[in-house]
mmCIF file of C-alpha atoms and ligand atoms in Angstrom:
data_model
loop_
_atom_site.group_PDB
_atom_site.id
_atom_site.type_symbol
_atom_site.label_atom_id
_atom_site.label_comp_id
_atom_site.label_asym_id
_atom_site.label_seq_id
_atom_site.Cartn_x
_atom_site.Cartn_y
_atom_site.Cartn_z
ATOM 1 C CA MET Z 1 -11.911 -24.093 98.187
ATOM 2 C CA GLY Z 2 -9.597 -21.223 97.171
ATOM 3 C CA LYS Z 3 -7.480 -19.121 99.464
ATOM 4 C CA GLU Z 4 -9.334 -16.528 101.494
ATOM 5 C CA ARG Z 5 -8.816 -13.032 100.132
ATOM 6 C CA ARG Z 6 -7.180 -10.506 102.451
ATOM 7 C CA LEU Z 7 -4.994 -7.430 102.071
ATOM 8 C CA ASN Z 8 -2.253 -5.630 103.962
ATOM 9 C CA ILE Z 9 -2.017 -1.920 103.278
ATOM 10 C CA LEU Z 10 1.187 -0.088 104.195
ATOM 11 C CA HIS Z 11 0.698 3.586 105.109
ATOM 12 C CA LEU Z 12 4.115 5.254 104.891
ATOM 13 C CA TYR Z 13 5.003 8.148 107.208
ATOM 14 C CA PRO Z 14 1.419 8.944 108.348
ATOM 15 C CA GLU Z 15 2.751 11.388 110.977
ATOM 16 C CA GLN Z 16 4.709 13.646 108.613
ATOM 17 C CA MET Z 17 3.008 12.956 105.292
ATOM 18 C CA ASN Z 18 -0.718 13.482 105.783
ATOM 19 C CA LEU Z 19 -2.275 16.662 104.373
ATOM 20 C CA TYR Z 20 -5.878 17.605 103.538
ATOM 21 C CA GLY Z 21 -7.418 14.314 104.568
ATOM 22 C CA ASP Z 22 -4.916 12.052 102.770
ATOM 23 C CA ARG Z 23 -5.518 9.336 105.383
ATOM 24 C CA GLY Z 24 -9.061 9.052 104.025
ATOM 25 C CA ASN Z 25 -7.557 7.231 101.042
ATOM 26 C CA VAL Z 26 -6.437 4.368 103.264
ATOM 27 C CA LEU Z 27 -9.852 4.283 104.949
ATOM 28 C CA ALA Z 28 -11.602 4.208 101.557
ATOM 29 C CA LEU Z 29 -9.434 1.296 100.402
ATOM 30 C CA SER Z 30 -10.032 -0.769 103.528
ATOM 31 C CA GLN Z 31 -13.765 0.043 103.617
ATOM 32 C CA ARG Z 32 -14.303 -0.881 99.964
ATOM 33 C CA ALA Z 33 -12.436 -4.131 100.644
ATOM 34 C CA ARG Z 34 -14.542 -4.784 103.754
ATOM 35 C CA TRP Z 35 -17.798 -4.250 101.835
ATOM 36 C CA ARG Z 36 -16.640 -7.131 99.645
ATOM 37 C CA GLU Z 37 -15.806 -9.236 102.689
ATOM 38 C CA ILE Z 38 -12.084 -8.864 102.108
ATOM 39 C CA PRO Z 39 -10.442 -8.185 105.479
ATOM 40 C CA SER Z 40 -7.565 -5.744 105.403
ATOM 41 C CA ALA Z 41 -4.921 -4.668 107.890
ATOM 42 C CA ILE Z 42 -3.391 -1.189 107.865
ATOM 43 C CA VAL Z 43 0.277 -1.176 108.823
ATOM 44 C CA THR Z 44 2.091 2.110 109.370
ATOM 45 C CA ARG Z 45 5.778 2.826 109.092
ATOM 46 C CA GLU Z 46 7.572 5.915 110.343
ATOM 47 C CA VAL Z 47 11.236 6.922 109.856
ATOM 48 C CA GLY Z 48 13.662 4.194 110.915
ATOM 49 C CA GLU Z 49 11.066 1.492 111.630
ATOM 50 C CA PRO Z 50 11.493 -1.993 110.201
ATOM 51 C CA ILE Z 51 9.084 -3.386 107.638
ATOM 52 C CA ASP Z 52 8.310 -6.898 106.433
ATOM 53 C CA TRP Z 53 7.932 -6.216 102.717
ATOM 54 C CA ASP Z 54 6.653 -9.729 102.015
ATOM 55 C CA MET Z 55 3.516 -8.839 103.985
ATOM 56 C CA VAL Z 56 2.717 -5.691 101.995
ATOM 57 C CA ASP Z 57 0.123 -5.777 99.187
ATOM 58 C CA LEU Z 58 -0.424 -2.050 98.583
ATOM 59 C CA VAL Z 59 1.416 1.121 99.629
ATOM 60 C CA PHE Z 60 -0.038 4.544 100.342
ATOM 61 C CA MET Z 61 1.927 7.735 101.049
ATOM 62 C CA GLY Z 62 0.372 11.179 101.402
ATOM 63 C CA GLY Z 63 1.528 14.746 100.880
ATOM 64 C CA GLY Z 64 3.565 16.907 103.205
ATOM 65 C CA GLU Z 65 4.914 20.374 103.744
ATOM 66 C CA ASP Z 66 8.524 21.018 102.711
ATOM 67 C CA THR Z 67 9.733 20.686 106.311
ATOM 68 C CA HIS Z 68 8.044 17.318 106.682
ATOM 69 C CA GLN Z 69 9.332 16.106 103.313
ATOM 70 C CA SER Z 70 12.848 17.012 104.441
ATOM 71 C CA LEU Z 71 12.385 14.928 107.623
ATOM 72 C CA ILE Z 72 11.565 11.729 105.747
ATOM 73 C CA ALA Z 73 13.494 12.108 102.450
ATOM 74 C CA ALA Z 74 16.741 10.416 103.541
ATOM 75 C CA ASP Z 75 14.891 7.497 105.142
ATOM 76 C CA PHE Z 76 12.750 7.111 102.017
ATOM 77 C CA VAL Z 77 15.880 6.953 99.843
ATOM 78 C CA GLU Z 78 17.386 4.387 102.225
ATOM 79 C CA MET Z 79 14.393 2.047 101.927
ATOM 80 C CA ALA Z 80 14.096 2.639 98.170
ATOM 81 C CA PRO Z 81 15.903 -0.503 96.907
ATOM 82 C CA GLU Z 82 13.443 -2.796 98.754
ATOM 83 C CA LEU Z 83 10.435 -0.714 97.764
ATOM 84 C CA VAL Z 84 11.423 -0.250 94.121
ATOM 85 C CA ALA Z 85 12.092 -3.974 93.649
ATOM 86 C CA ARG Z 86 8.491 -4.665 94.695
ATOM 87 C CA LEU Z 87 7.012 -1.822 92.668
ATOM 88 C CA GLN Z 88 8.772 -3.193 89.598
ATOM 89 C CA ASP Z 89 7.244 -6.558 90.458
ATOM 90 C CA GLY Z 90 3.711 -5.088 90.313
ATOM 91 C CA MET Z 91 3.035 -3.995 93.872
ATOM 92 C CA PRO Z 92 0.597 -1.067 93.655
ATOM 93 C CA MET Z 93 1.243 2.296 95.276
ATOM 94 C CA LEU Z 94 -0.699 5.536 95.500
ATOM 95 C CA ALA Z 95 1.480 8.598 96.175
ATOM 96 C CA ILE Z 96 -0.099 12.005 96.718
ATOM 97 C CA CYS Z 97 1.589 15.358 96.098
ATOM 98 C CA GLY Z 98 4.713 15.484 98.333
ATOM 99 C CA ALA Z 99 5.001 11.688 98.058
ATOM 100 C CA PHE Z 100 4.565 11.832 94.266
ATOM 101 C CA GLN Z 101 7.365 14.424 94.119
ATOM 102 C CA LEU Z 102 9.735 12.173 96.110
ATOM 103 C CA LEU Z 103 9.075 9.210 93.773
ATOM 104 C CA GLY Z 104 10.884 11.254 91.131
ATOM 105 C CA ARG Z 105 14.590 12.051 91.017
ATOM 106 C CA SER Z 106 14.600 15.270 93.011
ATOM 107 C CA TYR Z 107 12.442 17.860 94.740
ATOM 108 C CA GLN Z 108 13.399 21.516 95.017
ATOM 109 C CA ALA Z 109 11.724 23.093 98.055
ATOM 110 C CA ALA Z 110 10.401 26.655 98.105
ATOM 111 C CA ASP Z 111 13.639 27.891 99.789
ATOM 112 C CA GLY Z 112 15.685 26.497 96.885
ATOM 113 C CA ARG Z 113 17.129 23.504 98.762
ATOM 114 C CA GLU Z 114 17.061 20.240 96.843
ATOM 115 C CA LEU Z 115 15.881 16.965 98.375
ATOM 116 C CA PRO Z 116 16.756 13.630 96.801
ATOM 117 C CA GLY Z 117 13.891 11.527 95.445
ATOM 118 C CA ILE Z 118 14.020 7.764 95.034
ATOM 119 C CA GLY Z 119 14.107 7.997 91.232
ATOM 120 C CA PHE Z 120 11.413 5.397 90.590
ATOM 121 C CA LEU Z 121 9.628 7.846 88.286
ATOM 122 C CA ASP Z 122 11.350 9.591 85.405
ATOM 123 C CA ALA Z 123 10.437 12.987 86.851
ATOM 124 C CA TYR Z 124 11.849 15.952 88.735
ATOM 125 C CA THR Z 125 10.244 18.848 90.598
ATOM 126 C CA LYS Z 126 11.347 22.477 90.682
ATOM 127 C CA ALA Z 127 10.041 25.185 93.025
ATOM 128 C CA GLY Z 128 7.431 27.407 91.432
ATOM 129 C CA THR Z 129 6.936 31.102 92.113
ATOM 130 C CA LYS Z 130 3.245 30.842 93.051
ATOM 131 C CA ARG Z 131 1.392 27.950 94.738
ATOM 132 C CA ALA Z 132 -1.084 26.004 92.598
ATOM 133 C CA ILE Z 133 -4.262 25.813 94.676
ATOM 134 C CA GLY Z 134 -7.795 24.746 93.807
ATOM 135 C CA ASP Z 135 -10.100 22.082 92.430
ATOM 136 C CA VAL Z 136 -8.787 19.757 89.741
ATOM 137 C CA VAL Z 137 -10.492 17.624 87.117
ATOM 138 C CA VAL Z 138 -8.364 15.161 85.168
ATOM 139 C CA GLN Z 139 -9.183 13.147 82.054
ATOM 140 C CA THR Z 140 -7.175 10.040 82.863
ATOM 141 C CA THR Z 141 -5.203 7.685 80.644
ATOM 142 C CA LEU Z 142 -6.169 4.784 82.937
ATOM 143 C CA ASP Z 143 -8.682 2.258 81.656
ATOM 144 C CA ILE Z 144 -11.414 3.082 84.183
ATOM 145 C CA LYS Z 145 -14.988 4.319 83.986
ATOM 146 C CA PRO Z 146 -15.665 7.189 84.186
ATOM 147 C CA ARG Z 147 -12.416 8.495 82.718
ATOM 148 C CA THR Z 148 -12.450 11.511 85.029
ATOM 149 C CA LEU Z 149 -10.654 11.974 88.361
ATOM 150 C CA VAL Z 150 -11.414 14.840 90.718
ATOM 151 C CA GLY Z 151 -9.550 16.337 93.650
ATOM 152 C CA PHE Z 152 -7.941 19.375 95.204
ATOM 153 C CA GLU Z 153 -4.373 20.589 94.672
ATOM 154 C CA ASN Z 154 -2.143 22.769 96.853
ATOM 155 C CA HIS Z 155 1.531 22.682 95.881
ATOM 156 C CA GLY Z 156 4.467 24.955 95.258
ATOM 157 C CA GLY Z 157 6.484 22.420 93.253
ATOM 158 C CA ARG Z 158 6.260 22.056 89.465
ATOM 159 C CA THR Z 159 6.795 18.512 88.251
ATOM 160 C CA TYR Z 160 8.159 17.596 84.831
ATOM 161 C CA LEU Z 161 7.949 14.050 83.464
ATOM 162 C CA GLY Z 162 10.595 12.415 81.279
ATOM 163 C CA ALA Z 163 9.861 10.076 78.392
ATOM 164 C CA ALA Z 164 9.979 6.919 80.543
ATOM 165 C CA THR Z 165 7.002 7.923 82.712
ATOM 166 C CA GLN Z 166 3.434 8.346 81.475
ATOM 167 C CA ARG Z 167 1.140 11.033 82.822
ATOM 168 C CA LEU Z 168 -1.942 10.071 84.827
ATOM 169 C CA GLY Z 169 -4.011 12.340 82.649
ATOM 170 C CA VAL Z 170 -4.712 15.751 81.219
ATOM 171 C CA VAL Z 171 -6.118 18.582 83.348
ATOM 172 C CA GLN Z 172 -9.534 19.922 82.428
ATOM 173 C CA LEU Z 173 -9.556 22.162 85.496
ATOM 174 C CA GLY Z 174 -6.610 23.223 87.652
ATOM 175 C CA GLN Z 175 -2.835 23.371 87.188
ATOM 176 C CA GLY Z 176 -1.702 19.738 87.484
ATOM 177 C CA ASN Z 177 1.992 18.867 87.335
ATOM 178 C CA ASN Z 178 3.382 22.209 86.200
ATOM 179 C CA GLY Z 179 0.629 24.461 84.843
ATOM 180 C CA VAL Z 180 2.224 24.413 81.393
ATOM 181 C CA ASP Z 181 1.912 21.062 79.616
ATOM 182 C CA GLN Z 182 -1.589 20.123 80.912
ATOM 183 C CA SER Z 183 -0.247 16.918 82.425
ATOM 184 C CA GLU Z 184 -1.378 15.666 85.807
ATOM 185 C CA GLY Z 185 0.276 12.942 87.849
ATOM 186 C CA ALA Z 186 2.168 9.913 86.644
ATOM 187 C CA VAL Z 187 1.627 6.192 86.102
ATOM 188 C CA GLN Z 188 4.356 3.602 85.971
ATOM 189 C CA ASP Z 189 3.731 -0.128 86.446
ATOM 190 C CA HIS Z 190 1.000 -0.131 89.128
ATOM 191 C CA VAL Z 191 2.192 3.062 90.766
ATOM 192 C CA ILE Z 192 0.077 6.205 90.621
ATOM 193 C CA GLY Z 193 1.477 9.580 91.585
ATOM 194 C CA THR Z 194 -0.854 12.570 91.640
ATOM 195 C CA TYR Z 195 -1.272 16.069 93.045
ATOM 196 C CA LEU Z 196 -4.892 15.311 93.960
ATOM 197 C CA HIS Z 197 -5.702 15.569 97.640
ATOM 198 C CA GLY Z 198 -9.241 15.530 98.755
ATOM 199 C CA SER Z 199 -9.340 12.849 100.025
ATOM 200 C CA LEU Z 200 -8.952 11.465 96.528
ATOM 201 C CA LEU Z 201 -10.360 7.937 96.751
ATOM 202 C CA PRO Z 202 -13.689 8.533 98.540
ATOM 203 C CA LYS Z 203 -14.841 10.616 95.574
ATOM 204 C CA ASN Z 204 -13.040 8.526 92.961
ATOM 205 C CA PRO Z 205 -14.264 5.019 93.858
ATOM 206 C CA HIS Z 206 -13.336 3.675 90.410
ATOM 207 C CA LEU Z 207 -9.683 4.531 91.138
ATOM 208 C CA ALA Z 208 -9.915 2.929 94.588
ATOM 209 C CA ASP Z 209 -11.228 -0.263 92.985
ATOM 210 C CA LEU Z 210 -8.461 -0.282 90.365
ATOM 211 C CA LEU Z 211 -5.860 -0.116 93.154
ATOM 212 C CA LEU Z 212 -7.650 -2.889 95.077
ATOM 213 C CA SER Z 213 -7.796 -5.104 91.991
ATOM 214 C CA TRP Z 214 -4.064 -4.542 91.393
ATOM 215 C CA ALA Z 215 -3.327 -5.410 95.034
ATOM 216 C CA LEU Z 216 -5.362 -8.624 94.838
ATOM 217 C CA ALA Z 217 -3.655 -9.601 91.581
ATOM 218 C CA TYR Z 218 -0.247 -8.899 93.166
ATOM 219 C CA ARG Z 219 -1.218 -11.226 96.043
ATOM 220 C CA GLY Z 220 -2.257 -13.911 93.519
ATOM 221 C CA PHE Z 221 -6.051 -13.481 93.533
ATOM 222 C CA ASP Z 222 -7.078 -13.046 89.946
ATOM 223 C CA ASP Z 223 -10.848 -13.079 90.327
ATOM 224 C CA LEU Z 224 -12.659 -9.886 89.423
ATOM 225 C CA LEU Z 225 -13.559 -7.399 92.099
ATOM 226 C CA GLU Z 226 -17.333 -7.473 92.626
ATOM 227 C CA PRO Z 227 -18.984 -4.161 91.643
ATOM 228 C CA LEU Z 228 -20.326 -2.022 94.496
ATOM 229 C CA PRO Z 229 -23.051 0.605 94.365
ATOM 230 C CA SER Z 230 -21.261 3.984 94.545
ATOM 231 C CA HIS Z 231 -24.085 6.525 94.195
ATOM 232 C CA GLU Z 232 -22.963 8.819 97.013
ATOM 233 C CA GLU Z 233 -19.310 8.661 95.997
ATOM 234 C CA MET Z 234 -20.182 9.505 92.385
ATOM 235 C CA ALA Z 235 -22.489 12.326 93.503
ATOM 236 C CA ALA Z 236 -19.448 13.875 95.249
ATOM 237 C CA HIS Z 237 -17.431 13.290 92.043
ATOM 238 C CA GLN Z 238 -20.107 15.109 90.011
ATOM 239 C CA VAL Z 239 -19.995 18.158 92.314
ATOM 240 C CA VAL Z 240 -16.350 18.758 91.361
ATOM 241 C CA LEU Z 241 -16.917 17.907 87.664
ATOM 242 C CA ALA Z 242 -19.562 20.623 87.533
ATOM 243 C CA ARG Z 243 -16.858 23.204 88.359
ATOM 244 C CA ARG Z 244 -15.155 22.677 84.985
ATOM 245 C CA ARG Z 245 -15.050 25.653 82.656
ATOM 246 C CA ASN Z 246 -17.478 25.189 79.791
HETATM 247 N N1 LIG L 301 5.577 20.701 99.863
HETATM 248 C C1 LIG L 301 5.209 20.298 98.552
HETATM 249 C C2 LIG L 301 4.859 21.476 97.650
HETATM 250 O O1 LIG L 301 4.494 22.501 98.151
HETATM 251 C C3 LIG L 301 4.076 19.274 98.604
HETATM 252 C C4 LIG L 301 2.793 19.875 99.134
HETATM 253 C C5 LIG L 301 1.702 18.844 99.321
HETATM 254 O O2 LIG L 301 1.948 17.680 99.543
HETATM 255 N N2 LIG L 301 0.471 19.320 99.296
HETATM 256 O O3 LIG L 301 4.931 21.368 96.443
#
């Protein structure tokens, strides 16, 4: 008999970094695992707390207001060597909005102050003059079906990717990374950064399952993730798709 599948999900800074239902992403991951009889534990880590990285199979970090980003930025940079080593080894991570920005090299807040990022992504973020707010539809570069991702953005920062980091997709609705080059989000190794709040994963179950399959592979379980019926989740996905300009 093989090893029993199980997963440990690390939710980083849930107190400061949790906007517009971001926590729902963690719930979606653990519920979709549970439906497949894969038990999962959700571990949280706030500023200054210790973490046993060998126990972590998947990392989630949500968005935050500038003030909250400034409260966690130094701690995030301090833990970066341990985190980055694992990300480069294939540990999956989903980073939304303010977290996505801090995975890059730097984040300029609305008041002009610059926060350091951890530099995992070849990206930087500058303050914009007007907030980007509204529904978003993305045609993704990821090999998932359908190829669309839907969500809601609300950010002041404009993110620019360098050549070493691939975009998550192209916006069909909304502003995305910077409102200029049509790019949305970033993908590097098994790390996904995106501006999509929502929560994102409940209405993008195909993305949730990709992250779960990466986490299982990282833990050494290579068997395929069993398909699940996702009619309600995809109905929610369709509602946002229908808002695309024709
Ligand atoms: N404070 C950042 C910005 O405004 C991130 C906002 C967010 O996470 N929604 O760009």
